Amino acid sequence: MSPIRLELHALWAVVRRNFHLVRRYFGWEVVFLFYNVINTLTIALIAFALPARERDRIVVYLTIGALLWNFLSILFQEVASSVSWERWEGTIEYSFMAPIHRLTYLAGVCLYAVLYGVLRTLVILIAVVFFFHIHLAHADWLGAAMILAGSSLPFIGLGLMGAVLPLLSTERGAQATQVIQGVILLVSGIYYPIRVLPGWIRWMSHLSPATYTLQAARRAILNGEGPLHLLPLTIKLFLSGLILVPIGLAIFQVAEHWAMRNGTLKRNG
Amino acid sequence: MAVEGENLWKSFSQTKWMGARREVISSHALQGIDMQVRRREILGILGPNGSGKSTLIRLMATLLIPDQGRLQVFGLDVVRERRQVRRLINRVSVEASFFKKLTARENLAYAAGLYGVSNVQAQAEATRILASLGLPRDKLEIPLETLSRGQQQKIAIARALLTSPTLMLLDEPTTGLDPTSRRDVQEFILDVRKRHDSTIVLCTHDMAEAERLCDRIAIIDQGRIVATASPEDLISGYGQGGSLEDAFFRLTGLNQKSLEEDPR
Ligand SMILES: Nc1ncnc2c1ncn2[C@@H]1O[C@H](COP(=O)(O)OP(=O)(O)OP(=O)(O)O)[C@@H](O)[C@H]1O
Ligand SMILES: [Mg+2]
């Protein structure tokens, strides 16, 4: 096999393994999905406490936030937990001993997380549309899709950084991942415009790719702005991904080196 | 030479917090190991619990970085040329590490995929290997957590062999197997060496196994190799012509008393 084919073969093996795992834990998947749907609905229902005039717009505003947050947390969680999972099962030594580039392994995990996140988010979207009979006639879907595509790269970069933590410490790593997720939730303007944040944390909003993604997604869906308008922002997001992914990978490799020095890859034996 | 190690040191440290006071406890797992494994040989590593056998295997498997010293596998440095080394090796560890909810076939598909082995080929090969190890075929289709330890261990052996490694690192592969299975695995190891021209490093606590399989045996104690020789030479040199076990006791100081009574 040529080196590139070898890496692609391995990448696919990682994705397939994760889907096998989903199938085996199907009961949990259904429960999580159920919870996600309910959660999104309850958040959108907040808008029904408002005067009818604003209601439709706020329902969509909140739903976009909930859906994107949902997608982001799945991405983050899946990437981070696949490392802690492998440590827990003890398979990490076997995965990391394989003759492939670390990027291949991580790209496999991320690709799976993106596919899986899109699938789950779609199901929720369908449920929301069904429940609220939302009219999205003037939404520009092409613009929205473009923004999502542009933003997945920086999100993957963040995911890689999130995967580092469980590599350093199984338990505390997972805890730290949750904390980081919480901060992103707070500062990215998921359910409110970032201008309501107190000044001393608002600067963090500008560092989170989710802030820009949300603003752009709302402009596309609520205001019907097209790809041409959103192109500069999409390019910016994409470029930030081109910086974040290599940084994430580099941090991961440093952490792996550290783990190989300190013997923290192994569980027992 | 298949493996050449020079002055290998490895210690682990653990941080303990005693209130606000930080205490670093470090243990020396390997203390200046020199070793050589020849091509196509089966080298046994014997030693008491905690003597550093698994640590040594992990160094060869590129899973740990030595604190000091140099280690080469087929002339490649295990730290700097890690990826090339990884193409040549595989390892069976004492605990069979798998995704326990997945079936053996799913686990093997994953492992083979990482090495660029096609799934069709991998499954056919695994079926053949496991049949020769006496594992019923239907066991491949159910979640691994429902298999016994020995059955899981057989699958771990198949997983390592699927990738046709030139250097096989076996860390207690037969621990927990019944006598028949153990015999099957031992036959299999000999067969692999013959057919694939592999070099094998085998850690074991089973003296009969070591005597039967190994061309040479290295005895390791507290992170130091105290003797390396063929089983016969070990027995005649240190076991007073008795058994390999006698030589083991003598070399690892577990039988200090008899040593004092009869200083050589
Ligand atoms: N990852 C690790 N972190 C901390 N200490 C470790 C680690 N791995 C090994 N050690 C320590 O190093 C020493 C050697 O351990 P090792 O696992 O190599 O022994 P072993 O010879 O394989 O023992 P056994 O026969 O029980 O398998 C032990 O004192 C162990 O506690
Ligand atoms: Mg051991």
Short mmCIF file of N, CA and C in Angstrom, two decimals, chain A residues 166-236:
data_model
loop_
_atom_site.label_atom_id
_atom_site.label_comp_id
_atom_site.label_asym_id
_atom_site.label_seq_id
_atom_site.Cartn_x
_atom_site.Cartn_y
_atom_site.Cartn_z
N PRO A 166 -7.56 14.55 28.51
CA PRO A 166 -7.67 13.18 29.00
C PRO A 166 -6.38 12.37 28.81
N LEU A 167 -5.53 12.84 27.91
CA LEU A 167 -4.26 12.14 27.71
C LEU A 167 -3.35 12.37 28.92
N LEU A 168 -3.47 13.53 29.52
CA LEU A 168 -2.63 13.85 30.68
C LEU A 168 -3.16 13.19 31.94
N SER A 169 -4.47 13.19 32.08
CA SER A 169 -5.05 12.57 33.26
C SER A 169 -6.46 12.14 32.92
N THR A 170 -6.75 10.85 33.10
CA THR A 170 -8.04 10.33 32.65
C THR A 170 -9.19 11.09 33.27
N GLU A 171 -9.14 11.20 34.60
CA GLU A 171 -10.31 11.73 35.28
C GLU A 171 -10.33 13.25 35.25
N ARG A 172 -9.23 13.85 35.70
CA ARG A 172 -9.20 15.30 35.77
C ARG A 172 -9.26 15.90 34.37
N GLY A 173 -8.76 15.15 33.38
CA GLY A 173 -8.82 15.62 32.00
C GLY A 173 -10.24 15.81 31.54
N ALA A 174 -11.08 14.81 31.84
CA ALA A 174 -12.48 14.90 31.44
C ALA A 174 -13.16 16.07 32.16
N GLN A 175 -12.77 16.27 33.41
CA GLN A 175 -13.35 17.39 34.17
C GLN A 175 -12.96 18.72 33.54
N ALA A 176 -11.68 18.84 33.19
CA ALA A 176 -11.21 20.10 32.61
C ALA A 176 -11.90 20.38 31.28
N THR A 177 -12.14 19.32 30.50
CA THR A 177 -12.83 19.49 29.23
C THR A 177 -14.20 20.13 29.46
N GLN A 178 -14.89 19.66 30.50
CA GLN A 178 -16.21 20.21 30.81
C GLN A 178 -16.11 21.70 31.13
N VAL A 179 -15.07 22.07 31.89
CA VAL A 179 -14.92 23.47 32.28
C VAL A 179 -14.71 24.34 31.04
N ILE A 180 -13.83 23.89 30.14
CA ILE A 180 -13.57 24.65 28.92
C ILE A 180 -14.86 24.81 28.12
N GLN A 181 -15.60 23.72 28.03
CA GLN A 181 -16.88 23.76 27.31
C GLN A 181 -17.80 24.80 27.93
N GLY A 182 -17.82 24.83 29.24
CA GLY A 182 -18.67 25.79 29.95
C GLY A 182 -18.30 27.22 29.60
N VAL A 183 -16.98 27.48 29.55
CA VAL A 183 -16.53 28.84 29.23
C VAL A 183 -16.98 29.22 27.82
N ILE A 184 -16.83 28.29 26.88
CA ILE A 184 -17.24 28.58 25.50
C ILE A 184 -18.74 28.86 25.45
N LEU A 185 -19.49 28.08 26.21
CA LEU A 185 -20.94 28.28 26.25
C LEU A 185 -21.27 29.69 26.75
N LEU A 186 -20.52 30.12 27.76
CA LEU A 186 -20.80 31.43 28.36
C LEU A 186 -20.47 32.59 27.41
N VAL A 187 -19.30 32.50 26.76
CA VAL A 187 -18.82 33.69 26.06
C VAL A 187 -19.21 33.78 24.58
N SER A 188 -19.76 32.69 24.02
CA SER A 188 -19.94 32.71 22.56
C SER A 188 -21.27 33.30 22.11
N GLY A 189 -22.09 33.72 23.05
CA GLY A 189 -23.37 34.30 22.65
C GLY A 189 -24.30 33.27 22.04
N ILE A 190 -24.41 32.14 22.71
CA ILE A 190 -25.26 31.07 22.18
C ILE A 190 -26.73 31.48 22.26
N TYR A 191 -27.15 32.01 23.40
CA TYR A 191 -28.57 32.34 23.58
C TYR A 191 -28.84 33.83 23.73
N TYR A 192 -27.78 34.65 23.66
CA TYR A 192 -27.95 36.10 23.82
C TYR A 192 -26.83 36.78 23.06
N PRO A 193 -27.03 38.04 22.70
CA PRO A 193 -25.94 38.76 22.03
C PRO A 193 -24.80 39.00 23.02
N ILE A 194 -23.57 38.97 22.54
CA ILE A 194 -22.44 39.05 23.48
C ILE A 194 -22.35 40.41 24.16
N ARG A 195 -23.06 41.41 23.64
CA ARG A 195 -22.95 42.72 24.29
C ARG A 195 -23.56 42.73 25.69
N VAL A 196 -24.39 41.72 26.02
CA VAL A 196 -24.93 41.69 27.38
C VAL A 196 -23.91 41.18 28.41
N LEU A 197 -22.82 40.63 27.93
CA LEU A 197 -21.80 40.12 28.86
C LEU A 197 -21.09 41.27 29.55
N PRO A 198 -20.71 41.07 30.82
CA PRO A 198 -19.91 42.10 31.49
C PRO A 198 -18.58 42.30 30.76
N GLY A 199 -18.09 43.54 30.79
CA GLY A 199 -16.88 43.87 30.04
C GLY A 199 -15.69 42.96 30.32
N TRP A 200 -15.54 42.54 31.58
CA TRP A 200 -14.33 41.79 31.90
C TRP A 200 -14.29 40.38 31.33
N ILE A 201 -15.42 39.88 30.82
CA ILE A 201 -15.30 38.59 30.12
C ILE A 201 -15.57 38.70 28.63
N ARG A 202 -16.06 39.90 28.22
CA ARG A 202 -16.47 40.00 26.83
C ARG A 202 -15.32 39.79 25.85
N TRP A 203 -14.10 40.17 26.28
CA TRP A 203 -12.96 40.00 25.37
C TRP A 203 -12.79 38.55 24.94
N MET A 204 -13.20 37.62 25.81
CA MET A 204 -13.05 36.20 25.46
C MET A 204 -13.95 35.81 24.29
N SER A 205 -15.06 36.52 24.16
CA SER A 205 -15.98 36.22 23.06
C SER A 205 -15.28 36.32 21.72
N HIS A 206 -14.37 37.30 21.63
CA HIS A 206 -13.70 37.51 20.35
C HIS A 206 -12.71 36.40 20.03
N LEU A 207 -12.36 35.60 21.04
CA LEU A 207 -11.43 34.51 20.80
C LEU A 207 -12.14 33.22 20.38
N SER A 208 -13.43 33.14 20.65
CA SER A 208 -14.14 31.89 20.37
C SER A 208 -14.68 31.87 18.94
N PRO A 209 -14.31 30.86 18.17
CA PRO A 209 -14.83 30.77 16.80
C PRO A 209 -16.35 30.64 16.78
N ALA A 210 -16.91 30.13 17.88
CA ALA A 210 -18.36 29.92 17.92
C ALA A 210 -19.09 31.27 17.84
N THR A 211 -18.50 32.33 18.40
CA THR A 211 -19.13 33.64 18.35
C THR A 211 -19.40 34.06 16.90
N TYR A 212 -18.36 33.95 16.08
CA TYR A 212 -18.48 34.39 14.68
C TYR A 212 -19.42 33.48 13.92
N THR A 213 -19.33 32.17 14.21
CA THR A 213 -20.19 31.23 13.50
C THR A 213 -21.66 31.53 13.77
N LEU A 214 -21.95 31.80 15.04
CA LEU A 214 -23.34 32.06 15.40
C LEU A 214 -23.85 33.35 14.77
N GLN A 215 -23.03 34.40 14.83
CA GLN A 215 -23.46 35.66 14.25
C GLN A 215 -23.76 35.47 12.77
N ALA A 216 -22.87 34.77 12.09
CA ALA A 216 -23.04 34.59 10.65
C ALA A 216 -24.24 33.70 10.34
N ALA A 217 -24.40 32.63 11.14
CA ALA A 217 -25.53 31.72 10.89
C ALA A 217 -26.85 32.47 11.08
N ARG A 218 -26.89 33.36 12.07
CA ARG A 218 -28.13 34.12 12.30
C ARG A 218 -28.37 35.12 11.16
N ARG A 219 -27.29 35.69 10.70
CA ARG A 219 -27.46 36.63 9.58
C ARG A 219 -28.00 35.88 8.36
N ALA A 220 -27.54 34.67 8.15
CA ALA A 220 -27.99 33.91 6.98
C ALA A 220 -29.44 33.48 7.14
N ILE A 221 -29.78 32.97 8.32
CA ILE A 221 -31.11 32.38 8.46
C ILE A 221 -32.17 33.42 8.81
N LEU A 222 -31.82 34.38 9.66
CA LEU A 222 -32.83 35.38 10.04
C LEU A 222 -32.94 36.53 9.04
N ASN A 223 -31.77 36.97 8.54
CA ASN A 223 -31.80 38.13 7.64
C ASN A 223 -31.67 37.75 6.17
N GLY A 224 -31.46 36.48 5.92
CA GLY A 224 -31.37 36.03 4.54
C GLY A 224 -30.15 36.53 3.79
N GLU A 225 -29.06 36.72 4.53
CA GLU A 225 -27.84 37.17 3.85
C GLU A 225 -27.22 36.01 3.09
N GLY A 226 -26.76 36.26 1.89
CA GLY A 226 -26.27 35.19 1.02
C GLY A 226 -24.78 34.95 1.16
N PRO A 227 -24.30 33.93 0.44
CA PRO A 227 -22.90 33.54 0.49
C PRO A 227 -21.95 34.72 0.23
N LEU A 228 -22.32 35.58 -0.67
CA LEU A 228 -21.41 36.66 -1.03
C LEU A 228 -21.12 37.56 0.16
N HIS A 229 -22.19 37.87 0.91
CA HIS A 229 -22.03 38.69 2.11
C HIS A 229 -21.18 38.01 3.17
N LEU A 230 -21.35 36.69 3.25
CA LEU A 230 -20.75 35.95 4.37
C LEU A 230 -19.36 35.43 4.04
N LEU A 231 -18.97 35.60 2.78
CA LEU A 231 -17.69 35.02 2.36
C LEU A 231 -16.50 35.51 3.20
N PRO A 232 -16.36 36.82 3.44
CA PRO A 232 -15.19 37.26 4.20
C PRO A 232 -15.10 36.58 5.57
N LEU A 233 -16.26 36.47 6.24
CA LEU A 233 -16.25 35.85 7.56
C LEU A 233 -15.91 34.36 7.47
N THR A 234 -16.46 33.70 6.44
CA THR A 234 -16.16 32.28 6.25
C THR A 234 -14.66 32.07 6.06
N ILE A 235 -14.07 32.95 5.24
CA ILE A 235 -12.63 32.81 5.00
C ILE A 235 -11.87 33.02 6.30
N LYS A 236 -12.31 34.00 7.07
CA LYS A 236 -11.65 34.25 8.35
C LYS A 236 -11.72 33.03 9.27
#
